[in-house]
Structure formats: structure tokens, C-alpha cells
């Protein structure tokens, strides 16, 4: 009888034992990775809307994974922080903004040639490798869509659709890589950036049209190219906050807080020339009534787009959602931390987790791909948000650097384009420059 019992047990459990024997620790790592950057997204708007049941996709991801504030840099200037996210390197290393860009945000200034006009930042000014360069060298297919400071498009194992391709399809060279996909992608953008009528303001409808096009393009390219890693930027939230926060929170104390005001423009002899912002005066009540709901309503639309994106991508994707910073008026120079949401294997549910920063995203991506983290990176993998004992089963590997002599000695010179004046005008509308 005892032998019969043992025989039955073996029959029942042998397939399970056999199945587990075939598993390796790496099976807990994701099949595919999506990094979604929602520019300027802030918990100050998301949390109340989730509590009201108006952001079901955000709430679902938060309930299933790691979430919390994402430490950022001060001043909270987007070109610098997006590049920190993409490189896990400090601005003094990657060279975007830093000492070569001052006085006017998002510009490149050569202090040795003060008579020259400032140039907009471009991808060739970046002095260190971005994650898409590293993955391409490892023959891991990668897709990049609408990443800030990605123009001109770099050659990768996969594709890059630059931020300028989205804004100005067909008006600029080197907007897409590889070149053989450029015409098709630009035509897709032109035909899919359709007018929207969700809001009672053209600026909000325009931003939503662009973000919707980005999601549609991402799904199209993911199906066509099958990248293992995708990096996608949605930038409408930040633009909406710049333009409509005064109607959403007209009495936000940051409007007059000295620590939230941008540095004034100064002359070469350090005499203040002008402020980047006018003294704040709350808008009239009728405008507050008309436009006060645009900020939260835009987040609801982004939640819809998030659902569309994740449903369209299908199963097998681990999702990391971040923002470069939260938002404070007038131009988020001293903004709160960004958002961090990680869902999918091997992440576990941990709400309101604090401790990770914009520098930790690339090391986490490398770890999830079982690749070494460079010791010259400023961040670490987000192990504390993953399954217990994962580091014991899959130790973090390190190498000194991913940089080469060629990348470290790269000559950087600003590049002009035919749309620079249009970009300058957009920066003026958002309050970044005079």
C-alpha cells in the first residue's frame, strides 16, 4: 500500500518537478520592456483622479506594481532630465544643459563666443551613450518614439522617430532612422495627426491630437518591427500644465513663491535685464470656469491612451512609466518629484515607495535584460521593487563603462535646422524664453 501511494505521488508531481527543472532564474525577467515618459505628470493630479475612479488604467497599474515619487534634479529642466533618464549620467557627463546651456532654458550657449546666437539642444551634443546606443551594440532591437532631444536621429538596431518628426513631419532632415522607413513613418504621422474636439480650447485639442498620433504610431511600429525594448514620450501633459494650470489652480502658492521663479536673464556684467515671467495676476472668474477642468480632463484622456497602448501591445510587456518631474507654476523650475509606476514581471506591488530617481531607470532596464550595469552610471537597478530573492538568483553584473574612446572624445557642435524658429516660438509660448 505504501509503495502504491508513493507511486501515485510520483505520477502526480513528476510533471511539475520536470517543468520547474526546465526553468532558469532568467525566466522571471520580462519578454519585452516599455519605458513610457509622460512629461510633467504629477501625483498631485493623478492621485485625486484615481480616488474618484477617473483613471482606471493608472489605478490598475499602481495596484499591481511598484509606484511612488521619482526623485529628479533641480532646477527641473526637461532636456537635462530626459537625458539623465536615457543615460543614467549626470549633466556634467552627458553635456546637455549644464555649463554649455544657461541663461535661456533648452539652449546651447558657448561662453567663449558670446556674440553668437544660442542654439537649441540636439542629440549630437550628448557626450555619453543613451540606452538605445547600448542596446543596439548588444544587438537588442529597440524602438524610440518622440524622445526629447533625439534629433537628429541616430542609427540604432531598430528605429528612432525623433521629437521633431512628430512636431514637424516632412519639414526637417534626419527626423527618422532608419532612412528607408522615413517616408512611410512621416506619411503615417501626417495622416494620423487628426484634429480633436475634446476640449473647448484649440491648444488642448492640438496636444491631444499629437499624443494620440504617438500612441497610434507606436503600436504600428511595434507590430511592424517587433522591438524588444521601446521608449516612448508623451509630452502633452507638460504643455497643458504650462498653459492651463492658472485656471486649474489659480491660487497655487507657487505662483508667487520666490523659490519657484526662474532665474532672470542677465547681461555679461551680471546686471539683470528682464525676468522670464510677468508678475502673477489670477485670471478672471469666467476664464477659470471655462478652462479650469482642462488639466484633469487631459489626464483622463492620457489614461485612455495608456489603455489603448497597453491593450494594443498585448501580453508579455513589462511597463515602466515615469515623468521627468511633477509640476509647479510658473514654469516648474523647482517642481516636485516625478511619478514612477512599474508593472509586470518581476515587479511586485509596493505603493508610495520612495527612494528611486531618474538615474535608476537605465540600470533597471539593463538588469531586466540581464546586461551589466556600468559603474560610471549614477543609478542602481530598482531591486527593492522586484520579487523577493531576485538578486540572489540573478546577481547584478557590472562593467566599468559602456563608453569608448570614440564616444568620450566626440566633438560636439550645435546643429541648426529649418524649424528652429518655430521651436523657439513654442518655447516662448510655454514661458521658457523671452
Short mmCIF file of C-alpha atoms in Angstrom, two decimals:
data_model
loop_
_atom_site.label_atom_id
_atom_site.label_comp_id
_atom_site.label_asym_id
_atom_site.label_seq_id
_atom_site.Cartn_x
_atom_site.Cartn_y
_atom_site.Cartn_z
CA UNK A 1 0.00 0.00 0.00
CA UNK A 2 2.82 2.36 0.90
CA UNK A 3 4.55 1.65 -2.41
CA UNK A 4 1.33 2.30 -4.29
CA UNK A 5 0.90 5.64 -2.52
CA UNK A 6 4.46 6.70 -3.41
CA UNK A 7 3.88 5.62 -7.00
CA UNK A 8 0.73 7.76 -7.26
CA UNK A 9 2.51 10.77 -5.74
CA UNK A 10 5.34 10.45 -8.26
CA UNK A 11 2.89 10.28 -11.16
CA UNK A 12 1.03 13.37 -9.93
CA UNK A 13 4.02 15.58 -9.19
CA UNK A 14 6.61 14.41 -11.74
CA UNK A 15 5.34 16.76 -14.50
CA UNK A 16 5.51 19.72 -12.11
CA UNK A 17 9.02 18.79 -11.00
CA UNK A 18 10.08 18.34 -14.61
CA UNK A 19 8.60 21.70 -15.56
CA UNK A 20 10.39 23.51 -12.76
CA UNK A 21 13.66 21.79 -13.58
CA UNK A 22 13.48 23.34 -17.01
CA UNK A 23 13.17 26.86 -15.62
CA UNK A 24 16.03 29.26 -15.11
CA UNK A 25 16.06 32.40 -12.93
CA UNK A 26 16.06 34.48 -16.13
CA UNK A 27 12.54 33.20 -16.85
CA UNK A 28 11.34 35.74 -14.28
CA UNK A 29 12.68 38.57 -16.44
CA UNK A 30 10.38 40.30 -18.93
CA UNK A 31 9.96 39.28 -22.55
CA UNK A 32 9.67 42.91 -23.65
CA UNK A 33 10.06 46.30 -21.99
CA UNK A 34 8.21 49.58 -22.46
CA UNK A 35 9.50 52.81 -20.93
CA UNK A 36 6.81 55.46 -21.19
CA UNK A 37 7.72 59.02 -20.20
CA UNK A 38 4.74 61.26 -19.52
CA UNK A 39 6.24 64.72 -19.46
CA UNK A 40 5.43 66.69 -16.31
CA UNK A 41 3.00 64.08 -14.94
CA UNK A 42 2.40 64.69 -11.24
CA UNK A 43 0.87 62.68 -8.43
CA UNK A 44 -0.82 65.92 -7.33
CA UNK A 45 -3.24 65.47 -10.22
CA UNK A 46 -3.17 61.67 -10.60
CA UNK A 47 -3.97 60.69 -7.00
CA UNK A 48 -7.20 62.70 -6.64
CA UNK A 49 -8.42 61.48 -10.04
CA UNK A 50 -7.63 57.86 -9.16
CA UNK A 51 -9.55 58.27 -5.89
CA UNK A 52 -12.52 59.47 -7.94
CA UNK A 53 -12.28 56.43 -10.21
CA UNK A 54 -11.43 58.52 -13.26
CA UNK A 55 -8.04 56.96 -14.10
CA UNK A 56 -8.73 53.20 -14.25
CA UNK A 57 -5.56 52.31 -16.18
CA UNK A 58 -3.27 54.22 -13.85
CA UNK A 59 -5.04 52.71 -10.85
CA UNK A 60 -4.77 49.19 -12.25
CA UNK A 61 -1.03 49.53 -12.81
CA UNK A 62 -0.49 51.07 -9.37
CA UNK A 63 -2.46 48.26 -7.73
CA UNK A 64 -0.36 45.60 -9.46
CA UNK A 65 3.14 47.04 -9.26
CA UNK A 66 5.72 49.38 -7.81
CA UNK A 67 4.77 53.03 -7.58
CA UNK A 68 5.85 56.21 -5.87
CA UNK A 69 7.63 59.52 -6.35
CA UNK A 70 10.65 59.64 -8.64
CA UNK A 71 13.42 61.91 -7.40
CA UNK A 72 14.54 64.41 -10.00
CA UNK A 73 17.05 67.23 -10.46
CA UNK A 74 16.88 70.89 -9.54
CA UNK A 75 16.31 73.02 -11.48
CA UNK A 76 13.72 70.79 -13.12
CA UNK A 77 14.56 71.45 -16.76
CA UNK A 78 13.25 68.82 -19.15
CA UNK A 79 16.09 68.46 -21.73
CA UNK A 80 18.57 67.75 -18.94
CA UNK A 81 16.36 65.32 -17.05
CA UNK A 82 15.19 63.35 -20.08
CA UNK A 83 18.86 62.88 -20.96
CA UNK A 84 19.65 61.79 -17.40
CA UNK A 85 16.87 59.21 -17.70
CA UNK A 86 18.25 57.93 -21.03
CA UNK A 87 21.88 57.73 -19.86
CA UNK A 88 21.93 57.39 -16.06
CA UNK A 89 24.64 60.04 -16.17
CA UNK A 90 24.86 63.46 -14.54
CA UNK A 91 24.51 66.52 -16.77
CA UNK A 92 28.19 67.32 -16.31
CA UNK A 93 28.89 63.98 -18.01
CA UNK A 94 26.24 63.89 -20.72
CA UNK A 95 26.63 67.58 -21.56
CA UNK A 96 23.00 68.59 -22.12
CA UNK A 97 22.30 71.95 -20.46
CA UNK A 98 24.96 72.09 -17.75
CA UNK A 99 27.60 74.72 -18.26
CA UNK A 100 27.09 74.94 -22.00
CA UNK A 101 23.43 75.82 -21.65
CA UNK A 102 22.43 78.58 -19.30
CA UNK A 103 20.65 81.92 -19.36
CA UNK A 104 17.82 80.55 -21.52
CA UNK A 105 16.42 77.11 -20.85
CA UNK A 106 16.85 74.50 -23.52
CA UNK A 107 19.54 76.45 -25.36
CA UNK A 108 23.19 75.76 -26.12
CA UNK A 109 25.50 78.68 -25.36
CA UNK A 110 29.23 78.87 -25.94
CA UNK A 111 30.52 81.31 -23.35
CA UNK A 112 33.71 81.70 -25.38
CA UNK A 113 31.64 83.15 -28.22
CA UNK A 114 29.04 85.34 -26.52
CA UNK A 115 28.29 87.17 -29.75
CA UNK A 116 26.84 84.01 -31.30
CA UNK A 117 23.15 83.23 -31.11
CA UNK A 118 22.12 80.34 -28.84
CA UNK A 119 21.29 77.01 -30.46
CA UNK A 120 18.64 74.51 -29.50
CA UNK A 121 19.95 71.31 -27.97
CA UNK A 122 20.37 68.36 -30.32
CA UNK A 123 21.20 64.69 -29.87
CA UNK A 124 24.75 65.10 -31.19
CA UNK A 125 25.55 67.37 -28.21
CA UNK A 126 25.08 64.43 -25.86
CA UNK A 127 28.52 63.23 -24.76
CA UNK A 128 27.54 59.83 -23.35
CA UNK A 129 25.68 56.85 -24.74
CA UNK A 130 21.93 56.60 -24.36
CA UNK A 131 20.25 53.30 -23.60
CA UNK A 132 19.31 52.90 -27.28
CA UNK A 133 23.00 53.08 -28.23
CA UNK A 134 23.92 50.46 -25.63
CA UNK A 135 21.13 48.09 -26.65
CA UNK A 136 21.98 48.46 -30.33
CA UNK A 137 25.59 47.49 -29.64
CA UNK A 138 24.23 44.39 -27.87
CA UNK A 139 22.05 43.58 -30.91
CA UNK A 140 18.85 44.08 -28.92
CA UNK A 141 16.15 45.64 -31.15
CA UNK A 142 14.99 48.95 -29.74
CA UNK A 143 12.34 51.45 -30.76
CA UNK A 144 12.28 55.12 -29.76
CA UNK A 145 9.31 57.42 -30.39
CA UNK A 146 9.15 61.13 -29.54
CA UNK A 147 12.03 61.19 -27.05
CA UNK A 148 13.05 64.72 -26.12
CA UNK A 149 16.42 65.75 -27.64
CA UNK A 150 16.50 62.78 -30.02
CA UNK A 151 17.02 64.82 -33.22
CA UNK A 152 18.96 64.20 -35.40
CA UNK A 153 18.04 60.52 -35.37
CA UNK A 154 20.88 58.16 -34.53
CA UNK A 155 21.47 54.80 -36.20
CA UNK A 156 20.20 52.00 -33.99
CA UNK A 157 19.28 48.33 -34.16
CA UNK A 158 15.63 49.19 -34.62
CA UNK A 159 14.15 52.63 -35.19
CA UNK A 160 14.03 56.17 -33.85
CA UNK A 161 11.24 58.62 -34.59
CA UNK A 162 12.51 61.89 -33.18
CA UNK A 163 10.51 64.51 -31.31
CA UNK A 164 10.92 66.86 -34.26
CA UNK A 165 9.48 64.27 -36.66
CA UNK A 166 6.28 64.31 -34.63
CA UNK A 167 6.11 68.10 -34.45
CA UNK A 168 7.24 68.87 -37.99
CA UNK A 169 6.74 65.84 -40.26
CA UNK A 170 8.41 66.38 -43.62
CA UNK A 171 9.92 69.75 -42.68
CA UNK A 172 13.31 68.55 -41.45
CA UNK A 173 16.02 66.07 -42.43
CA UNK A 174 17.29 63.21 -40.25
CA UNK A 175 13.96 63.01 -38.44
CA UNK A 176 13.71 59.22 -38.62
CA UNK A 177 16.10 56.28 -38.51
CA UNK A 178 16.48 54.06 -40.48
CA UNK A 179 16.26 56.21 -43.57
CA UNK A 180 14.37 53.57 -45.54
CA UNK A 181 11.41 53.84 -43.15
CA UNK A 182 11.34 57.64 -43.07
CA UNK A 183 8.83 58.33 -45.85
CA UNK A 184 6.36 55.75 -44.57
CA UNK A 185 6.59 56.99 -40.98
CA UNK A 186 6.27 60.66 -41.91
CA UNK A 187 3.23 59.90 -44.05
CA UNK A 188 1.73 57.95 -41.15
CA UNK A 189 2.21 60.96 -38.87
CA UNK A 190 0.71 63.38 -41.38
CA UNK A 191 -2.36 61.24 -41.99
CA UNK A 192 -2.94 60.26 -38.35
CA UNK A 193 -2.40 63.59 -36.58
CA UNK A 194 -6.09 64.36 -36.90
CA UNK A 195 -7.92 67.33 -35.37
CA UNK A 196 -9.51 66.67 -31.99
CA UNK A 197 -12.60 68.28 -30.48
CA UNK A 198 -12.48 67.04 -26.89
CA UNK A 199 -11.74 70.43 -25.35
CA UNK A 200 -13.03 73.97 -25.63
CA UNK A 201 -9.54 75.24 -26.46
CA UNK A 202 -7.52 74.64 -29.64
CA UNK A 203 -4.20 74.28 -27.78
CA UNK A 204 -5.52 71.37 -25.72
CA UNK A 205 -7.02 69.69 -28.78
CA UNK A 206 -3.70 70.07 -30.61
CA UNK A 207 -1.72 68.44 -27.80
CA UNK A 208 -4.18 65.55 -27.61
CA UNK A 209 -4.00 65.03 -31.37
CA UNK A 210 -0.24 64.75 -31.11
CA UNK A 211 -0.24 62.34 -28.16
CA UNK A 212 -2.89 60.19 -29.86
CA UNK A 213 -0.79 60.06 -33.02
CA UNK A 214 2.24 58.99 -30.96
CA UNK A 215 0.32 56.07 -29.44
CA UNK A 216 -1.03 55.01 -32.85
CA UNK A 217 2.45 55.23 -34.38
CA UNK A 218 3.98 53.27 -31.51
CA UNK A 219 1.51 50.42 -32.00
CA UNK A 220 2.08 50.46 -35.76
CA UNK A 221 5.87 50.30 -35.42
CA UNK A 222 5.79 47.74 -32.61
CA UNK A 223 3.80 45.39 -34.83
CA UNK A 224 6.00 46.01 -37.85
CA UNK A 225 9.44 45.91 -36.20
CA UNK A 226 8.96 43.77 -33.05
CA UNK A 227 11.41 45.66 -30.81
CA UNK A 228 12.31 44.08 -27.51
CA UNK A 229 12.56 47.48 -25.81
CA UNK A 230 10.56 50.62 -26.57
CA UNK A 231 10.96 54.15 -25.24
CA UNK A 232 8.01 56.44 -25.88
CA UNK A 233 7.42 60.05 -24.87
CA UNK A 234 4.04 61.73 -24.35
CA UNK A 235 4.55 65.45 -23.85
CA UNK A 236 1.07 66.89 -23.89
CA UNK A 237 0.64 66.85 -20.11
CA UNK A 238 3.50 69.27 -19.54
CA UNK A 239 2.33 71.66 -22.25
CA UNK A 240 -1.22 71.57 -20.88
CA UNK A 241 0.00 72.33 -17.36
CA UNK A 242 2.04 75.28 -18.60
CA UNK A 243 -0.93 76.75 -20.42
CA UNK A 244 -3.85 75.89 -18.13
CA UNK A 245 -2.57 75.48 -14.56
CA UNK A 246 -3.53 79.06 -13.77
CA UNK A 247 -7.17 78.15 -14.44
CA UNK A 248 -6.92 74.78 -12.66
CA UNK A 249 -5.24 76.13 -9.53
CA UNK A 250 -5.33 79.94 -9.79
CA UNK A 251 -4.33 80.38 -6.15
CA UNK A 252 -1.47 77.86 -6.10
CA UNK A 253 1.13 79.45 -3.76
CA UNK A 254 3.91 78.55 -6.19
CA UNK A 255 2.78 81.38 -8.45
CA UNK A 256 4.39 83.84 -6.06
CA UNK A 257 6.88 81.60 -4.21
CA UNK A 258 10.39 83.07 -4.85
CA UNK A 259 11.89 79.56 -4.96
CA UNK A 260 9.64 78.66 -7.89
CA UNK A 261 10.57 81.66 -10.01
CA UNK A 262 13.06 81.24 -12.87
CA UNK A 263 16.40 82.98 -12.80
CA UNK A 264 16.23 86.30 -14.65
CA UNK A 265 18.19 86.93 -17.80
CA UNK A 266 21.43 88.73 -17.07
CA UNK A 267 23.91 90.67 -19.16
CA UNK A 268 27.62 89.88 -19.39
CA UNK A 269 28.29 92.20 -16.44
CA UNK A 270 25.68 90.37 -14.31
CA UNK A 271 23.10 93.16 -14.46
CA UNK A 272 19.54 91.83 -14.52
CA UNK A 273 17.96 92.56 -17.90
CA UNK A 274 14.50 91.02 -17.63
CA UNK A 275 12.51 88.31 -15.90
CA UNK A 276 11.27 85.28 -17.79
CA UNK A 277 7.79 85.70 -16.31
CA UNK A 278 5.46 88.58 -15.64
CA UNK A 279 4.15 89.26 -12.10
CA UNK A 280 1.28 86.85 -11.48
CA UNK A 281 -2.31 88.03 -11.58
CA UNK A 282 -5.07 85.39 -11.22
CA UNK A 283 -7.27 85.05 -14.30
CA UNK A 284 -10.88 86.29 -14.35
CA UNK A 285 -13.57 84.01 -12.91
CA UNK A 286 -15.19 83.40 -16.29
CA UNK A 287 -11.89 82.04 -17.68
CA UNK A 288 -11.40 79.86 -14.60
CA UNK A 289 -14.87 78.44 -15.18
CA UNK A 290 -14.23 77.90 -18.89
CA UNK A 291 -10.76 76.33 -18.71
CA UNK A 292 -10.38 75.10 -15.12
CA UNK A 293 -11.14 71.47 -15.96
CA UNK A 294 -8.70 71.11 -18.87
CA UNK A 295 -5.75 69.87 -16.79
CA UNK A 296 -7.61 67.00 -15.05
CA UNK A 297 -9.55 66.18 -18.21
CA UNK A 298 -6.29 65.87 -20.13
CA UNK A 299 -5.04 63.31 -17.60
CA UNK A 300 -8.26 61.35 -18.19
CA UNK A 301 -7.52 61.37 -21.92
CA UNK A 302 -3.96 60.18 -21.23
CA UNK A 303 -5.42 57.34 -19.17
CA UNK A 304 -7.49 56.35 -22.22
CA UNK A 305 -4.37 56.47 -24.39
CA UNK A 306 -2.48 54.37 -21.85
CA UNK A 307 -5.21 51.73 -22.04
CA UNK A 308 -5.12 51.82 -25.83
CA UNK A 309 -1.33 51.47 -25.87
CA UNK A 310 -1.10 48.56 -23.42
CA UNK A 311 -4.05 46.71 -24.93
CA UNK A 312 -2.59 47.14 -28.40
CA UNK A 313 0.85 45.91 -27.39
CA UNK A 314 -0.63 42.74 -25.88
CA UNK A 315 0.81 40.43 -23.25
CA UNK A 316 4.43 39.88 -22.32
CA UNK A 317 5.34 43.54 -21.78
CA UNK A 318 6.75 44.92 -18.56
CA UNK A 319 5.87 48.60 -18.29
CA UNK A 320 7.86 51.37 -16.61
CA UNK A 321 6.07 54.72 -16.54
CA UNK A 322 7.92 57.81 -15.35
CA UNK A 323 7.79 61.57 -15.54
CA UNK A 324 10.82 63.81 -15.53
CA UNK A 325 9.27 65.99 -12.82
CA UNK A 326 5.95 66.96 -11.29
CA UNK A 327 4.56 70.42 -11.80
CA UNK A 328 4.59 73.77 -10.07
CA UNK A 329 3.90 77.10 -11.75
CA UNK A 330 5.03 79.25 -13.38
CA UNK A 331 7.49 77.03 -15.33
CA UNK A 332 8.25 74.17 -12.89
CA UNK A 333 11.78 75.40 -12.19
CA UNK A 334 11.52 73.91 -8.68
CA UNK A 335 8.99 71.17 -9.37
CA UNK A 336 8.19 68.21 -7.09
CA UNK A 337 9.36 64.68 -7.89
CA UNK A 338 8.05 62.88 -10.93
CA UNK A 339 5.98 59.72 -10.98
CA UNK A 340 7.20 56.11 -11.06
CA UNK A 341 4.98 53.14 -11.92
CA UNK A 342 6.42 49.70 -12.76
CA UNK A 343 4.09 46.85 -13.67
CA UNK A 344 4.74 43.35 -14.97
CA UNK A 345 7.31 40.77 -14.04
CA UNK A 346 9.38 40.86 -11.91
CA UNK A 347 7.86 43.89 -10.15
CA UNK A 348 5.70 43.46 -7.06
CA UNK A 349 3.03 45.67 -5.55
CA UNK A 350 4.57 48.40 -3.40
CA UNK A 351 2.69 51.68 -3.20
CA UNK A 352 4.14 55.05 -2.25
CA UNK A 353 7.66 53.66 -2.42
CA UNK A 354 10.32 56.34 -2.10
CA UNK A 355 13.99 56.14 -2.87
CA UNK A 356 14.47 55.83 -6.62
CA UNK A 357 15.47 58.60 -9.01
CA UNK A 358 15.64 59.46 -12.69
CA UNK A 359 19.11 57.90 -12.74
CA UNK A 360 17.79 54.44 -11.83
CA UNK A 361 15.77 53.78 -14.98
CA UNK A 362 18.58 52.69 -17.33
CA UNK A 363 20.29 50.44 -14.73
CA UNK A 364 16.91 48.79 -14.16
CA UNK A 365 16.39 48.22 -17.89
CA UNK A 366 19.87 46.71 -18.18
CA UNK A 367 19.26 44.44 -15.20
CA UNK A 368 15.92 43.26 -16.59
CA UNK A 369 17.71 42.37 -19.84
CA UNK A 370 20.42 40.52 -17.87
CA UNK A 371 23.04 43.02 -19.02
CA UNK A 372 25.76 44.60 -16.87
CA UNK A 373 25.28 47.98 -15.24
CA UNK A 374 28.13 50.42 -15.85
CA UNK A 375 29.96 51.59 -12.75
CA UNK A 376 30.10 55.13 -14.12
CA UNK A 377 26.31 55.31 -14.15
CA UNK A 378 24.69 57.37 -11.40
CA UNK A 379 21.82 54.98 -10.72
CA UNK A 380 21.09 51.47 -9.49
CA UNK A 381 18.58 48.77 -10.51
CA UNK A 382 15.26 49.05 -8.66
CA UNK A 383 15.70 45.69 -6.91
CA UNK A 384 13.59 46.61 -3.87
CA UNK A 385 10.53 46.82 -6.08
CA UNK A 386 11.03 43.32 -7.50
CA UNK A 387 10.27 39.78 -6.39
CA UNK A 388 11.99 38.60 -3.18
CA UNK A 389 15.40 36.96 -3.66
CA UNK A 390 15.63 38.03 -7.30
CA UNK A 391 19.09 39.50 -6.75
CA UNK A 392 20.21 36.23 -5.14
CA UNK A 393 19.04 34.30 -8.19
CA UNK A 394 20.10 36.93 -10.73
CA UNK A 395 23.01 38.95 -9.30
CA UNK A 396 23.61 42.43 -10.66
CA UNK A 397 26.55 42.36 -13.06
CA UNK A 398 28.85 45.32 -13.54
CA UNK A 399 31.37 46.61 -16.03
CA UNK A 400 33.48 49.79 -15.81
CA UNK A 401 31.75 51.70 -18.61
CA UNK A 402 29.90 51.40 -21.89
CA UNK A 403 31.79 54.39 -23.24
CA UNK A 404 34.58 54.03 -25.77
CA UNK A 405 37.47 56.29 -26.61
CA UNK A 406 35.49 57.46 -29.63
CA UNK A 407 32.38 58.32 -27.62
CA UNK A 408 34.35 60.03 -24.88
CA UNK A 409 36.28 62.21 -27.33
CA UNK A 410 33.33 63.02 -29.56
CA UNK A 411 33.40 66.56 -30.88
CA UNK A 412 30.13 68.32 -30.18
CA UNK A 413 28.90 71.23 -32.26
CA UNK A 414 25.39 72.63 -32.37
CA UNK A 415 23.29 71.90 -35.45
CA UNK A 416 20.70 74.26 -36.85
CA UNK A 417 17.53 73.23 -38.65
CA UNK A 418 14.79 74.85 -40.71
CA UNK A 419 12.32 74.58 -37.82
CA UNK A 420 14.43 76.22 -35.11
CA UNK A 421 12.44 79.45 -35.22
CA UNK A 422 9.17 77.51 -34.80
CA UNK A 423 10.58 75.67 -31.78
CA UNK A 424 11.74 78.97 -30.31
CA UNK A 425 8.20 80.31 -30.69
CA UNK A 426 6.80 77.25 -28.90
CA UNK A 427 9.26 77.69 -26.03
CA UNK A 428 8.18 81.32 -25.73
CA UNK A 429 4.52 80.30 -25.51
CA UNK A 430 5.36 77.90 -22.68
CA UNK A 431 7.27 80.62 -20.83
CA UNK A 432 10.76 79.13 -21.16
CA UNK A 433 12.26 82.04 -23.07
CA UNK A 434 11.53 85.67 -23.82
#
